[in-house]
Every structure is written in C-alpha cells, then in structure tokens.
Amino acid sequence: MSSIEQETGKSPLWHGRFASGPSEKALAFETSIHIDSRMAADDIAGSVAHAGMLGKCGIITGEDADKIVSSLKKIASELENGTLTIDSNAEDIHSFIEGVLTDRLGDVGRKVHTGRSRNDQIALDERLYLRRVLPALGSSIMTLVDTLVRIAKVHLDTLMPGYTHLQRAQPVTLAHHLCAWCWALVRDKGRLDDALTRIDVMPLGSGALAGSGLPLDRQAVAAELGFSAITDNSLDAVSDRDYCLETVSALSILMTHLSRFCEEIVIWSTEEFKFIELSEAWSTGSSIMPQKKNPDFAELIRGRTGRVYGNLIALLTMMKGLPLSYNRDLQEDKESLFSALDISSSCLSVFTDMIATATWNGKRMEACCSGGHANATDLADYLVKKGLPFRTAHAVAARVVRECIDSGLTDIRSLPFDRLQSHSELLEKDIYDILDPRAGVTVRDLPGGPNPQRVQVQIDKLTALVHGSL
Ligand code: ARG
C-alpha cells in the first residue's frame, strides 16, 4: 500500500498488517456495502455522538472533535441531497464514511475510530436503524387496523357465516370478523413495540469484544443518541443479534396474519363464495381466459410470507453455532433483516390499499347464513333454556338436522311445526324466530361476542388504540 492510498482511505481499514492483502475476488466476496449502505445516516449519527464524547472526555482535542462532527454532518447532508454518492467499491458503510472523512480532514479524520471497533459500531448502527424504521412499520399496522375498523363500522349488522373447518358453523357479522383480524394486528404492533424496548440499549464502548482502555463516557453517548441504557457486557454487546431475531420473528407472525387474511380474500373472491369483489386497481387478468379477474395481490402477499419465514430461519441458523464474541457470520444478518422489513412493509401497504378499495357483498353473505344448519346450536340452546340438559338438547337438535337432511331441506325453519315438535315437546312456535340468523347473532351477547352492541365496544376500543398510536 502506498501512503497516498492510506491517506485517501481507498484500502481496507485493516490493511496495515498485510504486505499484499487479499485478492480482489476475496474482497468482492466479503464486501457488504451494497447491503449496509442504507444505514449511512445511522452510522454517521453514531460517529457524531462518539466523536463529540471523545472531545468532551479529552481523548481528542475539542477542536478536532468539532472538525469531525461538522465534517460528518456535511457528509450526511451531501448524501441526503445526492451531491455525495456511496462508493460501491468500499468494503462497508463504516469504511466509506471514515474514508470520506479522512479524505477531507487528513489525520483529524483518522481519530474518529478511537476507542471503537466496527464490531460495536455495527451493533449500534443496526439498533439505530431499527429504532428509526420500526415505529413507521408499527404505524402502518395501525393504519391497516384503522382501515378495517372503518369497514367494520358500516357492517355491524351485516350477517355472515362464521366458519370452523371452513364449514358453516354459526352466524357472525362482517364487523365481528374484521375486528378479529384487527386484534391480531394490534398484537403484532405490540410485539414490535416490545422489541423496541430491548433495541433501546447502546452498545458503543464494547470495542471489538473487551471494551476499551480509554476513558470513554458510554453514558454520555447513550444520552446523546437518546438511548435509555447502555449494554451491560461487552462480549454480549458485540455478539447479540436478538434484536434481529425478535424483529424478524415479530414480522413473521405479522406476515402469518396477512397471509391467512389473504387466503380468506382468495376464497371469498371465488364465484362459489362471492363475498368480496376486489377493485380493478388491485386485480389482474389472464392472458388466455378473457373472463378472469384474479386476486393476485392477495396471493403474492401469501407467497411472500414464506420469504419472511425464510429470513427468520436464515438468521436463527446463522446464530446457532456462534461462540462468543463477534464472528464474521454476523455480517449476514442484514440481508435477512432488511429483506424481512422490506417485504413486510410493502405487503402491509398493498394489503391496506387492496382491502380499502374492495366491495363487500353483504347480501350474499347474509344469504349464506341460511342453509347449512348454522342455527342448530340455537335450537339446542333454546331447549337448554327450557331445562333440558345440554347433551340431550344437542341430541334433539342433531335429530332435527338429520330429518332435514333426509327430507332434502337446507334450513330447520322449513320443517313444519308438527314434525319439529315430534322431536321435543319443549319446542314451541317461537323457535322459528329464534332460528333466524339475525336472532342468532343478537343472542350472542357476551363480551367479545358478535352481538352488534358488543362489536361496537370492540370498535370503540380499537379506534382509541388507533388514535393513541397514529
Ligand atoms: N460489516 C461488518 C458486519 O456487518 C462490520 C464488522 C466487521 N468486523 C470485523 N471484525 N470484520 O458485521
């Protein structure tokens, strides 16, 4: 290496120990600039706080610290406005920033890495990055909740069959069904918030693995960067990627919910169900079958879920064999982490637009509540209220259903009263009203049930959560 190369920072940060160094092919293999450059702003923010602390602690002069800080800030704004572009030949984002700084400040720039290693630097960058992007993802989740609640509000009385085993089970309402997904999404948001509490810990000062012999003020750096705490163990701090695992686990669960909901949308869009019609903006056609209007976006979200799971498995597998402390395997975390974040946020956004513009076929849903004997439980409950033990009531209702099936009737209410009463003296004419699907929903009046007043309570609670978080 010539001294001019050292001066301009074009060679790897660690080149000094090497006479000739790794081959170009080797360097191309180990570089991560194409992945980690999205953390440029975070890397700079960390260096600004670090350099400021070095100056205040008298480890470098206040004058040098000021020069470093203002030069770093200039680099940040130039990157932001595009007057400086990231050199794709740099080894990683840390090397690039430090290289530019050294180009501009010479020896002063070479002081920024005092008491620091890229091992604690990358841990800081990732935490800063996640602290920046996860709240936005959480807001997108709550925007989807808001969208679903708006739809639920107008469908409090829209009956739909509730399913178990994808067989008609008991009537519910569309509002109740949509609120069910809202609660899953609220938990998803909660998991991200929870992950953020453990992300909120500052690792700088852990050095490569064993801290530093220089009198760094770790608390000051944490305070400057707005962290609540500092990491407690330097070995743990440079080895820990729980924050990646937790984030991608939370995203995997979020994607599970989106995927399951998409599965319903695909099913509901069929001619057989016809519960929902997606807008043209969020449907595709077929190159061969002119009649087709396909729910491709729901299918793509369902499909991309597997890629987020893949990222989680990649991260878990990457971690499982690593001894303390830093190992280069850890560099591979970012591709999986960023991929999971990108997929989740684009799926959330697309899903929200897709569902917001869909048309709901309430008439068809309500029609599907009759037939299929989704009111058989109500017949049994009627008999229970008249004193029959539930098991006996269940048997009576089952015999009534069997008689309907044997006579080709799809609804218990089509049975003439004398035939109905032949199964139990306790059955009186008011049973026909009880067996109406709307009555079946109204009667389910427990907290958390589908009775519209109970669903209104859910809607109010969800609305408060949305307003509290957006
Ligand atoms: N690019 C590395 C990463 O992402 C930074 C740390 C490099 N440290 C090292 N000892 N090679 O993990």
mmCIF file of N, CA, C and O and ligand atoms in Angstrom, residues 32 36 92 94 118-119 122 241 326 328 330-331 333-334, ligand 1:
data_model
loop_
_atom_site.group_PDB
_atom_site.id
_atom_site.type_symbol
_atom_site.label_atom_id
_atom_site.label_comp_id
_atom_site.label_asym_id
_atom_site.label_seq_id
_atom_site.Cartn_x
_atom_site.Cartn_y
_atom_site.Cartn_z
ATOM 1 N N SER A 32 -19.771 -5.626 2.036
ATOM 2 C CA SER A 32 -21.201 -5.581 2.380
ATOM 3 C C SER A 32 -21.816 -4.224 2.064
ATOM 4 O O SER A 32 -22.930 -3.935 2.466
ATOM 5 N N ASP A 36 -25.310 -2.705 3.440
ATOM 6 C CA ASP A 36 -25.367 -1.882 4.655
ATOM 7 C C ASP A 36 -25.390 -0.382 4.379
ATOM 8 O O ASP A 36 -25.503 0.409 5.314
ATOM 9 N N ASP A 92 -17.440 -1.538 3.412
ATOM 10 C CA ASP A 92 -18.743 -1.452 4.077
ATOM 11 C C ASP A 92 -19.043 0.020 4.353
ATOM 12 O O ASP A 92 -18.218 0.890 4.050
ATOM 13 N N HIS A 94 -19.176 1.658 7.092
ATOM 14 C CA HIS A 94 -18.269 2.286 8.068
ATOM 15 C C HIS A 94 -16.998 2.769 7.369
ATOM 16 O O HIS A 94 -16.536 3.883 7.589
ATOM 17 N N ARG A 118 -15.413 -1.798 14.569
ATOM 18 C CA ARG A 118 -16.600 -1.946 13.732
ATOM 19 C C ARG A 118 -17.594 -2.928 14.360
ATOM 20 O O ARG A 118 -18.757 -2.962 14.004
ATOM 21 N N ASN A 119 -17.085 -3.732 15.299
ATOM 22 C CA ASN A 119 -17.988 -4.705 15.938
ATOM 23 C C ASN A 119 -19.037 -4.029 16.822
ATOM 24 O O ASN A 119 -20.212 -4.404 16.800
ATOM 25 N N ILE A 122 -21.233 -1.626 14.309
ATOM 26 C CA ILE A 122 -22.336 -2.212 13.530
ATOM 27 C C ILE A 122 -23.536 -2.518 14.443
ATOM 28 O O ILE A 122 -24.692 -2.347 14.047
ATOM 29 N N ARG A 241 -27.521 -10.643 18.546
ATOM 30 C CA ARG A 241 -28.380 -10.249 17.420
ATOM 31 C C ARG A 241 -29.832 -10.598 17.741
ATOM 32 O O ARG A 241 -30.649 -10.772 16.851
ATOM 33 N N TYR A 326 -17.728 -11.661 18.607
ATOM 34 C CA TYR A 326 -18.045 -11.347 17.210
ATOM 35 C C TYR A 326 -17.487 -12.410 16.272
ATOM 36 O O TYR A 326 -16.362 -12.888 16.435
ATOM 37 N N ARG A 328 -17.620 -13.241 11.893
ATOM 38 C CA ARG A 328 -17.999 -12.544 10.657
ATOM 39 C C ARG A 328 -19.326 -13.035 10.093
ATOM 40 O O ARG A 328 -19.970 -12.346 9.292
ATOM 41 N N LEU A 330 -21.897 -12.855 11.395
ATOM 42 C CA LEU A 330 -22.907 -11.865 11.805
ATOM 43 C C LEU A 330 -23.187 -10.834 10.718
ATOM 44 O O LEU A 330 -24.254 -10.220 10.695
ATOM 45 N N GLN A 331 -22.233 -10.653 9.827
ATOM 46 C CA GLN A 331 -22.452 -9.696 8.733
ATOM 47 C C GLN A 331 -23.659 -10.091 7.880
ATOM 48 O O GLN A 331 -24.288 -9.249 7.256
ATOM 49 N N ASP A 333 -26.448 -10.995 8.773
ATOM 50 C CA ASP A 333 -27.756 -10.703 9.380
ATOM 51 C C ASP A 333 -28.556 -9.667 8.589
ATOM 52 O O ASP A 333 -29.776 -9.734 8.508
ATOM 53 N N LYS A 334 -27.813 -8.719 7.984
ATOM 54 C CA LYS A 334 -28.506 -7.554 7.428
ATOM 55 C C LYS A 334 -29.381 -7.895 6.223
ATOM 56 O O LYS A 334 -30.478 -7.356 6.073
HETATM 57 N N1 ARG B 1 -19.505 -5.407 8.057
HETATM 58 C C1 ARG B 1 -19.361 -5.994 9.356
HETATM 59 C C2 ARG B 1 -20.715 -6.530 9.857
HETATM 60 O O1 ARG B 1 -21.662 -6.212 9.292
HETATM 61 C C3 ARG B 1 -18.843 -4.984 10.312
HETATM 62 C C4 ARG B 1 -17.962 -5.538 11.359
HETATM 63 C C5 ARG B 1 -16.697 -6.012 10.765
HETATM 64 N N2 ARG B 1 -15.844 -6.535 11.774
HETATM 65 C C6 ARG B 1 -14.843 -7.357 11.527
HETATM 66 N N3 ARG B 1 -14.210 -7.802 12.533
HETATM 67 N N4 ARG B 1 -14.551 -7.750 10.335
HETATM 68 O O2 ARG B 1 -20.790 -7.277 10.796
#
